Tab-separated table of C-alpha atoms and ligand atoms in Angstrom:
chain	number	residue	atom	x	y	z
A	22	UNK	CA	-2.839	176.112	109.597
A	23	UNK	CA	-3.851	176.106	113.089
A	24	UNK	CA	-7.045	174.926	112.814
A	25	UNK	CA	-9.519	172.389	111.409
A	26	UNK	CA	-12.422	174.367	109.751
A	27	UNK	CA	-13.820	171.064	108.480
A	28	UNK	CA	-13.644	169.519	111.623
A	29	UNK	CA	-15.339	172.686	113.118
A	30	UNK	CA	-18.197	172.619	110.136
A	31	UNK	CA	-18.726	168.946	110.319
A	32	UNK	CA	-17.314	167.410	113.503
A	33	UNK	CA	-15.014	165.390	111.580
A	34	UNK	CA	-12.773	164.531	108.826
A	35	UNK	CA	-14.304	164.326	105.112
A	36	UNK	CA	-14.680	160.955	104.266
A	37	UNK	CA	-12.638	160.713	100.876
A	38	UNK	CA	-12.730	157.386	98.485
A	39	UNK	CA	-10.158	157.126	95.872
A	40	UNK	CA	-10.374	155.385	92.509
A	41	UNK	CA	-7.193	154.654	90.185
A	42	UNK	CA	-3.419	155.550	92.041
A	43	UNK	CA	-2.461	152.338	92.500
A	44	UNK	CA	0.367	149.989	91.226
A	45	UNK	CA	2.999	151.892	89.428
A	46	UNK	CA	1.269	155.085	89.611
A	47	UNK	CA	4.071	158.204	90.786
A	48	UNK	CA	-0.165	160.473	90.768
A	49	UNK	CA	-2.127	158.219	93.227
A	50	UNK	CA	0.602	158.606	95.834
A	51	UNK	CA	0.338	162.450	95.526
A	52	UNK	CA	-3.069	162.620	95.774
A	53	UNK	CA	-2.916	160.283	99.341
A	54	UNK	CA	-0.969	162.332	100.740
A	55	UNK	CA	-2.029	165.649	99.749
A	56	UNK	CA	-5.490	164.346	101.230
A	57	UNK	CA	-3.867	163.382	104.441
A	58	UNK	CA	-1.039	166.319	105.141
A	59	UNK	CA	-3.553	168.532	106.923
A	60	UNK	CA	-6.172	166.230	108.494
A	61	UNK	CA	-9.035	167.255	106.023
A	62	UNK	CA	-9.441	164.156	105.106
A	63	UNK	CA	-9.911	160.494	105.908
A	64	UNK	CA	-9.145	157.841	103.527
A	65	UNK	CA	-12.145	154.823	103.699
A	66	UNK	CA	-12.535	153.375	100.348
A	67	UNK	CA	-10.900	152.207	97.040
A	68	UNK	CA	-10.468	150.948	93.821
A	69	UNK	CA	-7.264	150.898	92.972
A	70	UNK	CA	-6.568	149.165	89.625
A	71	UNK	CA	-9.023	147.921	86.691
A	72	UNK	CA	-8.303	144.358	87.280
A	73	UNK	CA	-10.259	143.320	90.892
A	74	UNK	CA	-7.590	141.283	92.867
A	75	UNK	CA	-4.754	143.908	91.912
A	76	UNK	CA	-7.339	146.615	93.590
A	77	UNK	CA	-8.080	144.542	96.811
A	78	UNK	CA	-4.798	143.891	97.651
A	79	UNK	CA	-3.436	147.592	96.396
A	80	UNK	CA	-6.286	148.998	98.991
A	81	UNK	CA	-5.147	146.867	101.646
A	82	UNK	CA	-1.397	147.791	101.337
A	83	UNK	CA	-2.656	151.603	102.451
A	84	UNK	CA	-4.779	150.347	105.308
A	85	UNK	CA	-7.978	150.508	103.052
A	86	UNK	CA	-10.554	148.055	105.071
A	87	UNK	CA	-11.246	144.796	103.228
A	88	UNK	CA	-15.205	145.419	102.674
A	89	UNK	CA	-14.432	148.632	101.448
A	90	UNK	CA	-11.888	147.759	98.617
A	91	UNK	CA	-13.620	147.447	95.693
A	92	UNK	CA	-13.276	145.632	92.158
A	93	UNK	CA	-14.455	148.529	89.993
A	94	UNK	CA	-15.558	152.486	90.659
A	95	UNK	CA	-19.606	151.397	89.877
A	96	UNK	CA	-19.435	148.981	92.797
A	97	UNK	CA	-17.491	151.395	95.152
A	98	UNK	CA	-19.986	154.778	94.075
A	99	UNK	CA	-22.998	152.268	94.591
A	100	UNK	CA	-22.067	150.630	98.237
A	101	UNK	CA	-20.556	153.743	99.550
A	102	UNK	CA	-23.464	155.879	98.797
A	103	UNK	CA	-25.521	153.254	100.283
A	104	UNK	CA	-23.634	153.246	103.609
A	105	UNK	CA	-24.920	155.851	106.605
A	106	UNK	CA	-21.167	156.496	107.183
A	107	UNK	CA	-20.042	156.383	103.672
A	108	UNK	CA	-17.328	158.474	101.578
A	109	UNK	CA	-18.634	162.029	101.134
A	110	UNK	CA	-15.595	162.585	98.376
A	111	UNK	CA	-14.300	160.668	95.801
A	112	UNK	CA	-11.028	161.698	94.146
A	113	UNK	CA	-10.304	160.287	90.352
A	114	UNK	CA	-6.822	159.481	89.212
A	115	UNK	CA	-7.486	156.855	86.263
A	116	UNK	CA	-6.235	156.906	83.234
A	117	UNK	CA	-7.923	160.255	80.980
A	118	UNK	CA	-10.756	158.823	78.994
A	119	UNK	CA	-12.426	157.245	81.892
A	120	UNK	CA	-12.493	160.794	83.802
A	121	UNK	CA	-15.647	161.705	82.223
A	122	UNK	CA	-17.673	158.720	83.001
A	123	UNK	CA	-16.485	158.149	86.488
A	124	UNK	CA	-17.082	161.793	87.640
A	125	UNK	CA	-20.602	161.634	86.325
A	126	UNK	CA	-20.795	158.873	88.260
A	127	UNK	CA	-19.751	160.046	90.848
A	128	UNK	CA	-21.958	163.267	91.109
A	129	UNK	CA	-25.357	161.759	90.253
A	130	UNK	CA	-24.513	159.101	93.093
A	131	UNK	CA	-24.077	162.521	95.523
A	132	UNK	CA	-20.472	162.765	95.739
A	133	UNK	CA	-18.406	165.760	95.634
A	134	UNK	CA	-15.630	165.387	93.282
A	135	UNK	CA	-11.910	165.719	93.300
A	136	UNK	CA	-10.819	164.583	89.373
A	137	UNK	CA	-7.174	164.960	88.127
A	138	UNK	CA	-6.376	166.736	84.933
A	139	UNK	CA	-7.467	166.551	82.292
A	140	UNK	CA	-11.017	167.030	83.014
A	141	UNK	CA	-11.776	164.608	80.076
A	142	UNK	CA	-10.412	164.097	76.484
A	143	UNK	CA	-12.972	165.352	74.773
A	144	UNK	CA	-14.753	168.690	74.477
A	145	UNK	CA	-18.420	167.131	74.456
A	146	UNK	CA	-17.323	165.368	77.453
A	147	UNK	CA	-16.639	168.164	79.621
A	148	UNK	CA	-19.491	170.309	78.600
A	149	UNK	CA	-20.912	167.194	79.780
A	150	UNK	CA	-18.936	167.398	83.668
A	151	UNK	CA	-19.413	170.850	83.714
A	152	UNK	CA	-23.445	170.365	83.193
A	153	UNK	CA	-23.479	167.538	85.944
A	154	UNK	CA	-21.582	169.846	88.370
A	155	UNK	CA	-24.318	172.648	88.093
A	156	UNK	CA	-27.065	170.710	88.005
A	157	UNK	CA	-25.820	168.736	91.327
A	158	UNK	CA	-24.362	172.088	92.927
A	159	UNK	CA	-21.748	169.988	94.168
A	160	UNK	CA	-17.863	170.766	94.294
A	161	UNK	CA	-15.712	169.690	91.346
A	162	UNK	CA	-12.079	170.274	91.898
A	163	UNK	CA	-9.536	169.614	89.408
A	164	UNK	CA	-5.618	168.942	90.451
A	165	UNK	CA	-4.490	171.043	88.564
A	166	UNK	CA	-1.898	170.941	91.462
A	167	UNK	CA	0.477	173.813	90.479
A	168	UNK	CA	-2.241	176.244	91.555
A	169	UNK	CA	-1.361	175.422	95.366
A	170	UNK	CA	1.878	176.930	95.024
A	171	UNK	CA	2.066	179.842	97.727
A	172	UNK	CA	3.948	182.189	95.174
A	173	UNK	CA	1.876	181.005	91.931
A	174	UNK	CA	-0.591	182.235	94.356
A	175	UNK	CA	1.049	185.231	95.084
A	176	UNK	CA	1.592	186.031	91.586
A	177	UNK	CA	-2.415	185.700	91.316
A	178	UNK	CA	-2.848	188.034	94.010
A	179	UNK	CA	-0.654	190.784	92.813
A	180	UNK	CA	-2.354	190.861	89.556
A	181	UNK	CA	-5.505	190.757	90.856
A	182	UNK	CA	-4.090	193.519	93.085
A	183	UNK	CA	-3.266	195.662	90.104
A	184	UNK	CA	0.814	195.031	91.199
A	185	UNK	CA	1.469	194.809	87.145
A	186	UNK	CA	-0.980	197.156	85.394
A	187	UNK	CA	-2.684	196.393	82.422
A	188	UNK	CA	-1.460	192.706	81.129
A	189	UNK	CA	0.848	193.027	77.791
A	190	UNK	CA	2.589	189.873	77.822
A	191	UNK	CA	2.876	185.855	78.965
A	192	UNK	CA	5.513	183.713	78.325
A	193	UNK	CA	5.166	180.189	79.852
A	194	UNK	CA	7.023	177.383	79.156
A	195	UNK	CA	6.709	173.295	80.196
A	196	UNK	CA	9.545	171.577	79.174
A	197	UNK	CA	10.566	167.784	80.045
A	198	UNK	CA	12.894	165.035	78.673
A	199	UNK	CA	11.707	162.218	79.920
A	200	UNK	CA	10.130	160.989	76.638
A	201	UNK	CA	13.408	162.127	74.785
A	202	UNK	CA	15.343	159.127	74.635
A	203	UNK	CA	12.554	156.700	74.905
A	204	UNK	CA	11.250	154.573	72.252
A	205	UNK	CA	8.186	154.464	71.640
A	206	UNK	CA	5.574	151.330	72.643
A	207	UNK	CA	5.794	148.522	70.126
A	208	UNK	CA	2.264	149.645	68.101
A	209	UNK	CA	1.736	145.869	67.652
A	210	UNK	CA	1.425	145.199	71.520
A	211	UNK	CA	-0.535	146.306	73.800
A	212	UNK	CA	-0.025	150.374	74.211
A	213	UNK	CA	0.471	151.892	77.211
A	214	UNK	CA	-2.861	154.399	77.933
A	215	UNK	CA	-1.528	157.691	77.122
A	216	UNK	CA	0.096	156.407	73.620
A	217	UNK	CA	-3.578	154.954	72.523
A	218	UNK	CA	-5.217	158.291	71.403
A	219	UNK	CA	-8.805	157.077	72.401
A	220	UNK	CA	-7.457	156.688	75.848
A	221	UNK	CA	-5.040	159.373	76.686
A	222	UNK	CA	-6.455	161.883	74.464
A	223	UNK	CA	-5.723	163.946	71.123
A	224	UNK	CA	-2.278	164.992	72.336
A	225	UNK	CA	-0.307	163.413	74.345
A	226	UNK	CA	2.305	166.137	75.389
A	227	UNK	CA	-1.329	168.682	75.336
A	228	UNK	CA	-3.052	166.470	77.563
A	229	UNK	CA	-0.047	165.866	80.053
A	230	UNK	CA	1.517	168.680	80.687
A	231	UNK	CA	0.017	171.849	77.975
A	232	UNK	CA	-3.182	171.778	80.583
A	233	UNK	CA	-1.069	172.314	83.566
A	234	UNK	CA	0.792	175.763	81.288
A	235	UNK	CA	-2.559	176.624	80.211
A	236	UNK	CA	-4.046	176.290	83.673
A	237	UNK	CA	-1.111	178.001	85.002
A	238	UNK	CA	-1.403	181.466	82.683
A	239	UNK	CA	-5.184	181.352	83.430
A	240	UNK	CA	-4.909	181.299	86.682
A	241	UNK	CA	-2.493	184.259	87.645
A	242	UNK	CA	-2.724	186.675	84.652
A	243	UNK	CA	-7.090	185.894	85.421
A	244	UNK	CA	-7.246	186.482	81.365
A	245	UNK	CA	-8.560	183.878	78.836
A	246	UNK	CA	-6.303	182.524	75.715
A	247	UNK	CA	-9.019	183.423	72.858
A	248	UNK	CA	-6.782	182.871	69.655
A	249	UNK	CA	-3.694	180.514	69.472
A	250	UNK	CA	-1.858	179.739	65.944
A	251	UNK	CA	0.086	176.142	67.147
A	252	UNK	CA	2.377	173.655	65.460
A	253	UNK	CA	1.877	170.782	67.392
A	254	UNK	CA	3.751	167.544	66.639
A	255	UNK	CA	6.640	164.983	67.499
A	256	UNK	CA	10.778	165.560	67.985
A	257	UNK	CA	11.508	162.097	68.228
A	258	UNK	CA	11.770	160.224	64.723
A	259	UNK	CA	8.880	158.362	64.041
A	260	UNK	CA	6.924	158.772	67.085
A	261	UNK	CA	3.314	158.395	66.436
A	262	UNK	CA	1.992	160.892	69.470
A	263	UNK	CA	3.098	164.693	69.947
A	264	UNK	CA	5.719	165.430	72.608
A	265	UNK	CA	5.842	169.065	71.385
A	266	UNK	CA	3.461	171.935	70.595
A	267	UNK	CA	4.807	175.554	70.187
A	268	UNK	CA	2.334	178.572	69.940
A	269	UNK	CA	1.201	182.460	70.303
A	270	UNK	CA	-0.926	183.490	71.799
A	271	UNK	CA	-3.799	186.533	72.209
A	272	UNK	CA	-5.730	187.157	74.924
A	273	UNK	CA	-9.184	188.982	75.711
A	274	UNK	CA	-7.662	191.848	76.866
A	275	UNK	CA	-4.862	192.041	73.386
A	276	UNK	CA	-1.815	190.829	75.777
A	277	UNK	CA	0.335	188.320	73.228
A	278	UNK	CA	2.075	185.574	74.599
A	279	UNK	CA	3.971	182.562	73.900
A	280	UNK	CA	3.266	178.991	75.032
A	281	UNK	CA	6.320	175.686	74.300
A	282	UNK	CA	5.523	172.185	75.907
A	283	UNK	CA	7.546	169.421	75.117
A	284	UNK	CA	8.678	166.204	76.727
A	285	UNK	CA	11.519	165.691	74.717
A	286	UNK	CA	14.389	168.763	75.934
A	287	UNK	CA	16.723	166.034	76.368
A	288	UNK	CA	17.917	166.320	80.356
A	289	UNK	CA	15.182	168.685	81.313
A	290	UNK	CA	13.569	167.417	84.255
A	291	UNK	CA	10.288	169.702	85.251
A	292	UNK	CA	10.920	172.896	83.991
A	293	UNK	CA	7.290	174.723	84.362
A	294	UNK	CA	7.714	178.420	83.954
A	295	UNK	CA	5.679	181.340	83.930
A	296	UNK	CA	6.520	185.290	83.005
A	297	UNK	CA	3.523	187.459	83.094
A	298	UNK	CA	4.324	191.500	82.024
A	299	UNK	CA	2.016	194.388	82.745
A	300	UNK	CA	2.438	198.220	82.490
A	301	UNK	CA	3.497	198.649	85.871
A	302	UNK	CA	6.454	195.071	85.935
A	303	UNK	CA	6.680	191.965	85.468
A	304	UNK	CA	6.269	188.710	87.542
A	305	UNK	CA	8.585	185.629	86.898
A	306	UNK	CA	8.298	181.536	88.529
A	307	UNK	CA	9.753	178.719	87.987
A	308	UNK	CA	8.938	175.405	89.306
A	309	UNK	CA	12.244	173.877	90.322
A	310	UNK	CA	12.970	177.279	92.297
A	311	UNK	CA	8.983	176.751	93.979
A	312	UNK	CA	9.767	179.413	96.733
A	313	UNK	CA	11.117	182.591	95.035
A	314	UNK	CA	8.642	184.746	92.981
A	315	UNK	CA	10.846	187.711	91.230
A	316	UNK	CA	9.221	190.886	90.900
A	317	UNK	CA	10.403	193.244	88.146
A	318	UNK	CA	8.566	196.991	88.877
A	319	UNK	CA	8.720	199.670	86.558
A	320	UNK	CA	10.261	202.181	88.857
A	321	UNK	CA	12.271	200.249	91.849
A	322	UNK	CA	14.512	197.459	92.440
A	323	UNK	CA	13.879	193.876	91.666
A	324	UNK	CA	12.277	192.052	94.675
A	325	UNK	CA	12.040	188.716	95.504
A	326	UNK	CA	8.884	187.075	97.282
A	327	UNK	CA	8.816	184.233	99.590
A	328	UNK	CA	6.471	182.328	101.215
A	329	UNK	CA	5.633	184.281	104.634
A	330	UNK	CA	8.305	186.410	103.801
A	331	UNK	CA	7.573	190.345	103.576
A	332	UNK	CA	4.744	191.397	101.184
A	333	UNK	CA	2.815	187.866	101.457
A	334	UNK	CA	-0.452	188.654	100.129
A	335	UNK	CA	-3.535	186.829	102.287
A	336	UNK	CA	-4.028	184.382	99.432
A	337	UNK	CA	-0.721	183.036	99.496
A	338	UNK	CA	0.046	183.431	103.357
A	339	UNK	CA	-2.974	180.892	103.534
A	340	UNK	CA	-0.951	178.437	101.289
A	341	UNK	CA	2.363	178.884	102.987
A	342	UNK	CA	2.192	176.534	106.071
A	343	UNK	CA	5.380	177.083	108.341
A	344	UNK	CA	7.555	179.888	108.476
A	345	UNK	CA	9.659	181.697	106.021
A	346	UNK	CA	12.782	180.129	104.855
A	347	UNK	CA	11.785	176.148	105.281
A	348	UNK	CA	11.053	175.160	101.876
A	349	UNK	CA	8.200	173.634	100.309
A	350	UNK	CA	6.691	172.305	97.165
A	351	UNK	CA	5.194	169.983	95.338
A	352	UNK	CA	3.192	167.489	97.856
A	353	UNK	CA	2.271	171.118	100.023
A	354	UNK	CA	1.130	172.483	97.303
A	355	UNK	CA	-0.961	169.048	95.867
A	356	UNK	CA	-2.165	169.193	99.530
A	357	UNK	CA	-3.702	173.328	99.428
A	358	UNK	CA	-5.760	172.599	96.630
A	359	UNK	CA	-7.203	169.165	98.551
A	360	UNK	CA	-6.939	171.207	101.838
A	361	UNK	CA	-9.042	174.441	100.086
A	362	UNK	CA	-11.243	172.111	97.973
A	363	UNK	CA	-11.994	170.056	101.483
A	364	UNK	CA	-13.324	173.857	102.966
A	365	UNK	CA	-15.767	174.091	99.866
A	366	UNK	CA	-17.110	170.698	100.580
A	367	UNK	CA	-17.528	170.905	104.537
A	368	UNK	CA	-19.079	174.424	103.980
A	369	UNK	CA	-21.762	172.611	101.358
A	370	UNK	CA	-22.330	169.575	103.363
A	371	UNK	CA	-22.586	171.678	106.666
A	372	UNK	CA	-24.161	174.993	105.433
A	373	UNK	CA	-21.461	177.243	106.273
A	374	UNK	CA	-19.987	180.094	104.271
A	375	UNK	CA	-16.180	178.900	103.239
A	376	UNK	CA	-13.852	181.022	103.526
A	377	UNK	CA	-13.662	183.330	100.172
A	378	UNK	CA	-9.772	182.605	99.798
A	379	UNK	CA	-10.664	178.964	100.077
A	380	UNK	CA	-12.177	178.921	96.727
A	381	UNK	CA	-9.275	179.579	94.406
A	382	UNK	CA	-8.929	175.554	93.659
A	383	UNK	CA	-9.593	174.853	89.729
A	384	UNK	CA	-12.646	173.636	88.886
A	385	UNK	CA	-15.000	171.352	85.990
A	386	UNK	CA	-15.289	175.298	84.123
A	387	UNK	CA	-11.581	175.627	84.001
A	388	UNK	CA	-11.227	172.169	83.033
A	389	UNK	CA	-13.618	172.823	79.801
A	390	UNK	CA	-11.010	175.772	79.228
A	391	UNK	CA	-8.216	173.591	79.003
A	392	UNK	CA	-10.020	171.011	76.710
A	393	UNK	CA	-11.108	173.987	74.163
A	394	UNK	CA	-7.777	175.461	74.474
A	395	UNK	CA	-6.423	171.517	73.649
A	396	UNK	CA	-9.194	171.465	70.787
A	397	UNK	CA	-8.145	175.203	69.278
A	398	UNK	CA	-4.070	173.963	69.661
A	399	UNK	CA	-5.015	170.694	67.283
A	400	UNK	CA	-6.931	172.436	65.140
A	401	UNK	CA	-4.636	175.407	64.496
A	402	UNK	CA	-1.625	172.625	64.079
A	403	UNK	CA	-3.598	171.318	61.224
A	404	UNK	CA	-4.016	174.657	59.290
A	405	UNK	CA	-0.620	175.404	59.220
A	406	UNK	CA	-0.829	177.082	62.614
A	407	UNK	CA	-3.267	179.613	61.008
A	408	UNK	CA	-4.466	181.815	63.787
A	409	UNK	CA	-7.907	179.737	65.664
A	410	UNK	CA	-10.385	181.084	67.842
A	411	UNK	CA	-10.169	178.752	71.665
A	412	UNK	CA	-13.900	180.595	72.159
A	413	UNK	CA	-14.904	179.215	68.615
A	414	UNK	CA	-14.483	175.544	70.213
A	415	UNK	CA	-17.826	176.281	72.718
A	416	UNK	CA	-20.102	176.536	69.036
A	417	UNK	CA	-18.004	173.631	67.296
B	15	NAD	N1	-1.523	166.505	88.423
B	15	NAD	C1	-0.407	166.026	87.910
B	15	NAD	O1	0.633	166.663	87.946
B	15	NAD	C2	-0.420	164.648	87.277
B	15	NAD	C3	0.769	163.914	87.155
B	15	NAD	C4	0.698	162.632	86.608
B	15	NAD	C5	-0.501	162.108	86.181
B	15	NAD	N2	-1.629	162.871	86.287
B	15	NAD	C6	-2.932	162.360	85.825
B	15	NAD	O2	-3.290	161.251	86.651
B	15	NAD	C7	-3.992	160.290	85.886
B	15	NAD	C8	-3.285	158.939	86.033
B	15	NAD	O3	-1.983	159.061	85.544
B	15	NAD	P1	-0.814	158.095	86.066
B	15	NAD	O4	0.455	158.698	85.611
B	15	NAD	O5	-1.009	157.782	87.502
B	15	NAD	O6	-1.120	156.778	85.227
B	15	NAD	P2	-0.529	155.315	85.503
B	15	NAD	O7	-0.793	154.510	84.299
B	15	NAD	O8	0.882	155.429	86.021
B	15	NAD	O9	-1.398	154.786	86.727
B	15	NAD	C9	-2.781	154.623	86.610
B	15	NAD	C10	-3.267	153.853	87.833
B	15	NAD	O10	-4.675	153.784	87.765
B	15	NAD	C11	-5.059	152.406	87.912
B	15	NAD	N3	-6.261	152.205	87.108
B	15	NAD	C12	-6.336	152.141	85.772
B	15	NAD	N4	-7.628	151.976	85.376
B	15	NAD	C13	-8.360	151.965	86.514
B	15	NAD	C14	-9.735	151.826	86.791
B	15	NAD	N5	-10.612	151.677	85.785
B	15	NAD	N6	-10.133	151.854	88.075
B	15	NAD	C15	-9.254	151.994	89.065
B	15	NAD	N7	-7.929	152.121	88.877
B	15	NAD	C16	-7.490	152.103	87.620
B	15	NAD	C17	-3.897	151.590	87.423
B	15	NAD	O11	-3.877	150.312	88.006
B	15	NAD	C18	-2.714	152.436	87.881
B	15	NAD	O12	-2.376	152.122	89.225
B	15	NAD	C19	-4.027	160.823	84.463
B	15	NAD	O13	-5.259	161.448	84.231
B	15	NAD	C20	-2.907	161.844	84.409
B	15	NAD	O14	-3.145	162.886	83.483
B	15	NAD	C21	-1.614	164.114	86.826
């Protein structure tokens, strides 16, 4: 990454305000520095937590100027948009239900939009986002972050290259344990956001982590889940939100698969894992092993693909920064889907043509995929995981 092609379309850095990331947040500080590891962006303006003086003095602890730190996201869309030199990008990282209402926002005040998963909690809601986004014609991009990984992105390319012949089968897998020994929130206090249903969604275990393995299959098999039969519940005694949902799937083209989330595999730490099988082999990645893509073909050896190593395909060699053999993971990958989303907006704000690799970052239509697919997982759970149509959700 030589060069600066925002810098060359605009003459600067993208000015980028943030909203939500701040005290105790492990997200917000992903999301800073993914803006900032290639110089795409420049950080102006804030609001940091819900309560005002927690926000002021979170913004000034990352060099956010004092007139520029803001008590809530209305006053920051409002007085940036105002200013001649104001943020061009805003970049949501709240708590889920108040995705939907800030990136609306956010658009009809003229700001491009970088919103973390899940696009919203509801399905209504992100019909709503995706409506905003094509009305305004500006760029949505969703963090769905794993997409940034140079082999994920390999694996994309090879399909897409025809490297596995027809798709027969997925397997993916996102398993966790850090809710496995935890007791739940006292349901007489105050609950945390993503134990309160109307704030961190339907499913907890769906919303945090089934997107990202939904995302995931969508994104290098390029085939849409249309019927999933689910059980979707709790492994912990007497917890109240789901930290497991096991399904099949079927997909548009009849490949089968099988999807298993859960954040209770006692020990597991962030075990995201993908096998996609076509006619011709098979592809296999794994998260905590970012750099090694194995490639089972039909008729040869097993291979193994590394970032700038032999057989990069151009969409991955333009997410692999330094040379083969120095690993890297999960902030460079956060950082190619700000650094490829940054490309689409300088290209729109300048009137340049991006370039076509550049727009591979997620965006508001795949987040209404992983709501419906969310929607069709409930709703399957509840019939005894009787087989339920994901397209079915757009006409429910
Ligand atoms: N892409 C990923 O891998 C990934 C990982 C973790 C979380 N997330 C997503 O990021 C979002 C936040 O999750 P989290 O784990 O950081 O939550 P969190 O509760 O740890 O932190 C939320 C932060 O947002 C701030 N905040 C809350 N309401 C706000 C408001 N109205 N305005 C401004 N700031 C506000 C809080 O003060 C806090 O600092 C969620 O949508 C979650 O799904 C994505």
């Amino acid at each position: 990454m030589d060069s600066n092609p925002v810098i060359d379309m605009l003459g600067r850095r993208l000015r980028l305000a943030v909203v939500g990331g701040g005290p105790g947040s492990f997200i917000g500080a992903m999301h800073r520095t993914a803006a900032r590891l290639d110089d795409r962006y420049e950080l102006v303006a804030g609001v940091l937590s819900s309560d005002g003086d927690r926000s002021r003095a979170a913004a000034a602890a990352i060099g956010i100027a004092a007139n520029r730190a803001f008590a809530d996201a209305d006053e920051l869309f409002v007085a940036e948009a105002a200013r001649p030199d104001g943020a061009d990008v805003v970049a949501i990282m709240t708590p889920n239900d108040s995705h939907h209402a800030y990136a609306l926002a956010a658009l009809r005040h003229g700001f491009d939009v970088i919103c973390d998963k899940p696009i919203t909690n509801t399905l209504t809601e992100a019909r709503e986002v995706l409506a905003a986004v094509e009305e305004t014609g500006l760029v949505f991009c969703l963090t769905h972050n794993y997409t940034g990984y140079p082999m994920v992105r390999q694996a994309r390319a090879m399909v897409a290259d025809g490297q596995l012949g027809e798709l027969q089968l997925v397997q993916v897998e996102y398993v966790q344990g850090g809710k496995a020994g935890e007791r739940d929130p006292d349901p007489v206090g105050e609950l945390p956001w993503r134990y309160d249903p109307v704030r961190g969604g339907p499913s907890l275990v769906l919303g945090d982590i089934g997107t990202h393995a939904h995302n995931l299959v969508r994104f290098v098999t390029g085939r849409e889940v249309t019927e999933i039969a689910a059980d979707v519940g709790h492994i912990v005694a007497n917890r109240l939100v789901d930290d497991y949902a096991g399904a099949m799937l079927r997909f548009d083209n009849g490949a089968r698969g099988s999807f298993w989330v859960t954040q209770a595999a006692t020990g597991v730490e962030n075990c995201l894992r993908l096998r996609a099988s076509g006619t011709l082999g098979t592809v296999e990645w794994m998260q905590e092993l970012p750099t090694q893509l194995v490639f089972r073909p039909s008729a040869a050896p097993v291979e193994i693909r590394t970032p700038n190593g032999p057989g990069t395909l151009p969409l991955a060699a333009r997410a692999s920064r330094i040379v083969a053999g120095h690993p890297e993971g999960f902030h460079e990958g956060f950082a190619n889907v700000y650094t490829d989303a940054a490309e689409a907006i300088a290209a729109r704000r300048s009137g340049h043509e991006p370039d076509p690799l550049a727009l591979h970052f997620p965006n508001a239509l795949d987040g209404l995929m992983g709501v419906a697919f969310v929607d069709a997982a409930i709703r399957s759970s509840a019939d005894d995981g009787a087989w339920t149509s994901v397209a079915g959700s757009f006409n429910a």
